[in-house]
Short mmCIF file of C-alpha atoms in Angstrom, two decimals:
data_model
loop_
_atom_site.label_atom_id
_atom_site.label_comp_id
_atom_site.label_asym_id
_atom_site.label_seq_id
_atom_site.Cartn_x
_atom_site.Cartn_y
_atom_site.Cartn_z
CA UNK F 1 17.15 -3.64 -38.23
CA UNK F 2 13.56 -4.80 -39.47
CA UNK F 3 14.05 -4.91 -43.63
CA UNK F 4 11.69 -5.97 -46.01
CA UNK F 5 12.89 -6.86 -49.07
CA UNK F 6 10.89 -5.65 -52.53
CA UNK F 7 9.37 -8.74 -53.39
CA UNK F 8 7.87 -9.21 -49.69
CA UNK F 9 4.02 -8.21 -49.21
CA UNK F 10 1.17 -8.41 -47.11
CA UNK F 11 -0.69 -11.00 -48.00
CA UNK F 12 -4.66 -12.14 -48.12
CA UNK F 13 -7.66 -9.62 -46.75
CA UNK F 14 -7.65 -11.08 -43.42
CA UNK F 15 -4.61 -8.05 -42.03
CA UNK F 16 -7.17 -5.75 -43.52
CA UNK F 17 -9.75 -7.13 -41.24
CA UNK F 18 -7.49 -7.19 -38.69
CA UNK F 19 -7.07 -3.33 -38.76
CA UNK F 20 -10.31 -2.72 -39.28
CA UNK F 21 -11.27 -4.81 -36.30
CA UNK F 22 -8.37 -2.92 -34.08
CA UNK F 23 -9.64 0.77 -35.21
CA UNK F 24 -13.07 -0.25 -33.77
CA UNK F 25 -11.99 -1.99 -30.28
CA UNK F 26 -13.49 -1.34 -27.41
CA UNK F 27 -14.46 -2.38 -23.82
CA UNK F 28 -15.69 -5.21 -24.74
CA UNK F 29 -13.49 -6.28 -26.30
CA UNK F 30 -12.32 -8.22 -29.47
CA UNK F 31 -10.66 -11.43 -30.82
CA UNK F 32 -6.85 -10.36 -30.40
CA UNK F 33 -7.87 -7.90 -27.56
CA UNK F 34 -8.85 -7.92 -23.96
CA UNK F 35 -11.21 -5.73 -22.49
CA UNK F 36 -8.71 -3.02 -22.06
CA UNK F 37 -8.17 -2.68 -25.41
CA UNK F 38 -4.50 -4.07 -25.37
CA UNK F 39 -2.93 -6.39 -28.41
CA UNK F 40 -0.92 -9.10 -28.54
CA UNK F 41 0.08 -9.22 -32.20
CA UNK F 42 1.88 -6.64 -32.51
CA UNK F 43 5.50 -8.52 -31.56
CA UNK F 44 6.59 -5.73 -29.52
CA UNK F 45 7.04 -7.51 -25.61
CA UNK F 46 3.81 -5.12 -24.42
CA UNK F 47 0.22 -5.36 -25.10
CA UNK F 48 -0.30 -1.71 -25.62
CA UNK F 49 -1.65 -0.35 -28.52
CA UNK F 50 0.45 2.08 -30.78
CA UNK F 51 -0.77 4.47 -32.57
CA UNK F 52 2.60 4.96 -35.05
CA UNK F 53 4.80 2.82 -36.68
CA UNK F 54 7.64 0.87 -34.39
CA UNK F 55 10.29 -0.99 -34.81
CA UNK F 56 10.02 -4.83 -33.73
CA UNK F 57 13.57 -4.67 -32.56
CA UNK F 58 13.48 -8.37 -31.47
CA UNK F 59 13.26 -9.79 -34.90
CA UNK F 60 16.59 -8.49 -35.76
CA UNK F 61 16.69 -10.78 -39.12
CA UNK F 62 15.84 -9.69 -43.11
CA UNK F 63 12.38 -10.18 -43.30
CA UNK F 64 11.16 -11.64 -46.74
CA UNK F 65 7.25 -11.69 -46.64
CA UNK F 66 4.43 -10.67 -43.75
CA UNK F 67 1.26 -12.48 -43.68
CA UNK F 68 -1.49 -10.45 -41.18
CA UNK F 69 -4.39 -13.03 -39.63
CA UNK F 70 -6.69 -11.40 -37.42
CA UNK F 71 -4.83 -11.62 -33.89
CA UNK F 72 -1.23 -13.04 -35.26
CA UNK F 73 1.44 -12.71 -37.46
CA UNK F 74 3.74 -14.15 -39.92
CA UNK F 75 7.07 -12.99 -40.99
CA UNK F 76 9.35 -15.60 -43.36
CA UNK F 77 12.90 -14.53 -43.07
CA UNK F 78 15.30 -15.66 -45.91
CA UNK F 79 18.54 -16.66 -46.29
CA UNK F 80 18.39 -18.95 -44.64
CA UNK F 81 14.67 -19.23 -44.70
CA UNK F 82 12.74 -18.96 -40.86
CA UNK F 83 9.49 -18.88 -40.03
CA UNK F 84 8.09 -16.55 -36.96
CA UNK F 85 4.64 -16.32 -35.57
CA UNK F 86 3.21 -14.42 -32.69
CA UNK F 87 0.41 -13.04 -31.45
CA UNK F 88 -2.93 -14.65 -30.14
CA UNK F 89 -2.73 -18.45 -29.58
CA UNK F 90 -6.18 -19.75 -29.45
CA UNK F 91 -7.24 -22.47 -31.38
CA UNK F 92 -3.71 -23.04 -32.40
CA UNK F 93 -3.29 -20.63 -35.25
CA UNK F 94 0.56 -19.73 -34.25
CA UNK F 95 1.71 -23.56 -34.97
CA UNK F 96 3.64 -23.97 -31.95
CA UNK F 97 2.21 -26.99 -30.11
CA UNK F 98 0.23 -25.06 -27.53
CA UNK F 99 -2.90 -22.47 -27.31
CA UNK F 100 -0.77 -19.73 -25.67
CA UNK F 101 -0.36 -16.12 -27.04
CA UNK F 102 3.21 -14.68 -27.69
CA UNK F 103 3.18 -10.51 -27.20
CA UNK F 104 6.84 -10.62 -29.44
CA UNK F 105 8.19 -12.98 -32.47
CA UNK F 106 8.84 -16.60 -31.61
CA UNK F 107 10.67 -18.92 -34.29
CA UNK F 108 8.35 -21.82 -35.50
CA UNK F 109 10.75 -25.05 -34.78
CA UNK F 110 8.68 -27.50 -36.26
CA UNK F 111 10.36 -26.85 -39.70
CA UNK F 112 13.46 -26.35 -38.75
CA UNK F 113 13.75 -29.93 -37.09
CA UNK F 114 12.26 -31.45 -40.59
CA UNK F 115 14.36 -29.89 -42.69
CA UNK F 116 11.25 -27.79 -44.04
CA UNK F 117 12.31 -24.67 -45.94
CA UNK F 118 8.89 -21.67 -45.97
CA UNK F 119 8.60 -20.04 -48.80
CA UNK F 120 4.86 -18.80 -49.06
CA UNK F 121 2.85 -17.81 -46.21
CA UNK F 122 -0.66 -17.05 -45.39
CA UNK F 123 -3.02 -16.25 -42.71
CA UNK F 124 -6.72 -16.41 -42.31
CA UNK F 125 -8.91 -15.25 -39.08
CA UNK F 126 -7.67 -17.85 -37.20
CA UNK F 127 -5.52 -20.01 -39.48
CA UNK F 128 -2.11 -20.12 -41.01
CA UNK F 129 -0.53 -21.95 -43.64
CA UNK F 130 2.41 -22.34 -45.48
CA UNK F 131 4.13 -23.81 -48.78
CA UNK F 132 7.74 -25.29 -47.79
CA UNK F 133 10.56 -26.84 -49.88
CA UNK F 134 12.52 -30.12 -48.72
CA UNK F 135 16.30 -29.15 -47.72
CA UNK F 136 18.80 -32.28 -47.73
CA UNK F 137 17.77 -34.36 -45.56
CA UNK F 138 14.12 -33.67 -44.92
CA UNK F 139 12.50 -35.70 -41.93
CA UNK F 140 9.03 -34.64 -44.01
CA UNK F 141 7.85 -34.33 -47.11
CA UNK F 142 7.85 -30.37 -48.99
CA UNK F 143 4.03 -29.39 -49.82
CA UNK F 144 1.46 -27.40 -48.29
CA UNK F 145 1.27 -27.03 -44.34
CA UNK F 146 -2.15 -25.74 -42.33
CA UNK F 147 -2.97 -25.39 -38.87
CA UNK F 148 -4.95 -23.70 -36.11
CA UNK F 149 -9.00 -23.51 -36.65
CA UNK F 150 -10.53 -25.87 -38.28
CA UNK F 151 -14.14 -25.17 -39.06
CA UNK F 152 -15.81 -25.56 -42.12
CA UNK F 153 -12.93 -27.80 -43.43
CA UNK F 154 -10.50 -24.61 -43.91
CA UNK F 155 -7.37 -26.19 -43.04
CA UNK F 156 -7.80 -28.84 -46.42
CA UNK F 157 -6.92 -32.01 -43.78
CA UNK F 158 -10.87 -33.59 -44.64
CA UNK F 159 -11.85 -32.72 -40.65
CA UNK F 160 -12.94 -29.35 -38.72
CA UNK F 161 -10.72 -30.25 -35.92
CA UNK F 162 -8.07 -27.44 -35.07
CA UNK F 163 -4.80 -28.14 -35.18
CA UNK F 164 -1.94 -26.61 -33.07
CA UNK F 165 0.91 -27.82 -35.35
CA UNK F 166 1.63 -27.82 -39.26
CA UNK F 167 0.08 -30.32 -40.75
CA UNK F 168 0.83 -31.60 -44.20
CA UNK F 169 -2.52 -31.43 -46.66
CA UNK F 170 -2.09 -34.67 -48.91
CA UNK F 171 -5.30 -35.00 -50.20
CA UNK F 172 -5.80 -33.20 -53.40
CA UNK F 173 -7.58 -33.48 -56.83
CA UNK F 174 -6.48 -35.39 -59.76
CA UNK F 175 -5.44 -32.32 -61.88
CA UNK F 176 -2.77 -30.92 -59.04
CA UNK F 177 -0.72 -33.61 -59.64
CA UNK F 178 2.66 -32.20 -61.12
CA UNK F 179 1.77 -28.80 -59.91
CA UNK F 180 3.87 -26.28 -58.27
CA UNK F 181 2.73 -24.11 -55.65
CA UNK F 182 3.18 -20.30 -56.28
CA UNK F 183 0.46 -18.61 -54.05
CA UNK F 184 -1.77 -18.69 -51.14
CA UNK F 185 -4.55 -16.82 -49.73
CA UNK F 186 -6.58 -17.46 -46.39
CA UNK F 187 -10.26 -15.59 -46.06
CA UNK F 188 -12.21 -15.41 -42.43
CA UNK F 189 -13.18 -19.04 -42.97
CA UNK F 190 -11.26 -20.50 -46.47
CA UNK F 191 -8.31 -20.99 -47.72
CA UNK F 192 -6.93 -21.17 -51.35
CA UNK F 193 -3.48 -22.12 -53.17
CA UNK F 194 -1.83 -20.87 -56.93
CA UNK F 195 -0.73 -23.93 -58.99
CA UNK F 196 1.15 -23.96 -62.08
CA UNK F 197 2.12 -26.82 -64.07
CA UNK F 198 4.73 -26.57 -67.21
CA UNK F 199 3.68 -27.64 -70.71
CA UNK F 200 5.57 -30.12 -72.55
CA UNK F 201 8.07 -29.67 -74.92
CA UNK F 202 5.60 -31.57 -77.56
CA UNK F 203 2.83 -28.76 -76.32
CA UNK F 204 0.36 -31.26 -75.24
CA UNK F 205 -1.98 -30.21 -73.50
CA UNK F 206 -0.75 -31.33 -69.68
CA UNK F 207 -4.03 -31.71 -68.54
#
C-alpha cells in the first residue's frame, strides 16, 4: 500500500501550480495535458483525469517525501532510499535519459548504478533536483543533482541547456564550502538550496 511517512511533504509551489493549472484545462490544452484534457502525471497506467483520490497501486513501496512539478512527479522511497519519477518527459525533467512521458512510476537508475543515496527532492515547472548521499562505494560524488529545462540558468550547471540526466552542480560560492544541504525548493523558472554549517567548538565565527 501507498504510505507516507510523517516527516514526508509536498514540497515547493510549483504542485500548487500544477493543480491550479489542471482545474483550468481545457481543449486546448496545457503543459502536462493534451487536447482532450487527459494527464500523464498522475502514475496511474491511464491518462484520464480523476476527480478523487486513488491509490497508485504500482508503487507498492513506503514512500518518504513527494515533490509535485507541473506535469511530473517525485516520490523518494526509504529504506533503502529510491527515487521515482513520472509523468511528462519533455525537456528532460523526469531524469531518465530520454524526452518520453511515463503515465505510472518508473525508478530513476542513474543513482542506483552510482551508489547515490536521495534524500531531498524538488521540482520546478519543468525541472527536478535532488540532494544525495555517497553509499560505499560511490561511482560519483554525494551533492546536489539538477536536470531537465534549463533556461535562465535554473539548473545551477553555468548553461541554459536542458539536461535529460542528473547532473552534479559543482560550482558554488566561497561561503558553501563545509555546508550541509538540508532543503530545496524549485519555482516556475529558479531553484534554491538550505545550507547549514556547524560552529566550532571555540565559537568562531565559521564564516
Amino acid at each position: 500500500r501507498l504510505k507516507i511517512s510523517e516527516e514526508g511533504a509536498v514540497q515547493g509551489t510549483a504542485g500548487m501550480k500544477r493543480w491550479k493549472n489542471q482545474a483550468r484545462s481545457n481543449s486546448k490544452g496545457r503543459e502536462g495535458h493534451d487536447k482532450r484534457g487527459s494527464t500523464r502525471e498522475l502514475g496511474l497506467g491511464s491518462r484520464k483525469q480523476k476527480a478523487i483520490p486513488t491509490q497508485i497501486l504500482s508503487l507498492n513501496r513506503r514512500v518518504h517525501a513527494i515533490a509535485c512539478g507541473l506535469a511530473h512527479v517525485l516520490a523518494l522511497c526509504a529504506k533503502p532510499a529510491a527515487l521515482f519519477v513520472w509523468g511528462r518527459g519533455r525537456d528532460g525533467r523526469l531524469g531518465h535519459g530520454d524526452y518520453q512521458d511515463r503515465d505510472e512510476p518508473e525508478r530513476l537508475v542513474f543513482f542506483d548504478e552510482r551508489k547515490l543515496a536521495p534524500r531531498i527532492i524538488a521540482a520546478g515547472d519543468a525541472h527536478s533536483l535532488v540532494v544525495v548521499d555517497a553509499a560505499k562505494g560511490a561511482t560519483a560524488p554525494e551533492g546536489v543533482y539538477a536536470w531537465g529545462r534549463g533556461a535562465h540558468g535554473r539548473l545551477g550547471l553555468g548553461r541554459t541547456l536542458n539536461k535529460k540526466t542528473p547532473q552534479n552542480i559543482q560550482k558554488w560560492p566561497s561561503c558553501f564550502q563545509g555546508m550541509h544541504v538540508i532543503g530545496a525548493a524549485l519555482g516556475g523558472a529558479h531553484s534554491l538550496v538550505l545550507a547549514e554549517k556547524a560552529i566550532p567548538a571555540s565559537g568562531a565565527n565559521p564564516w
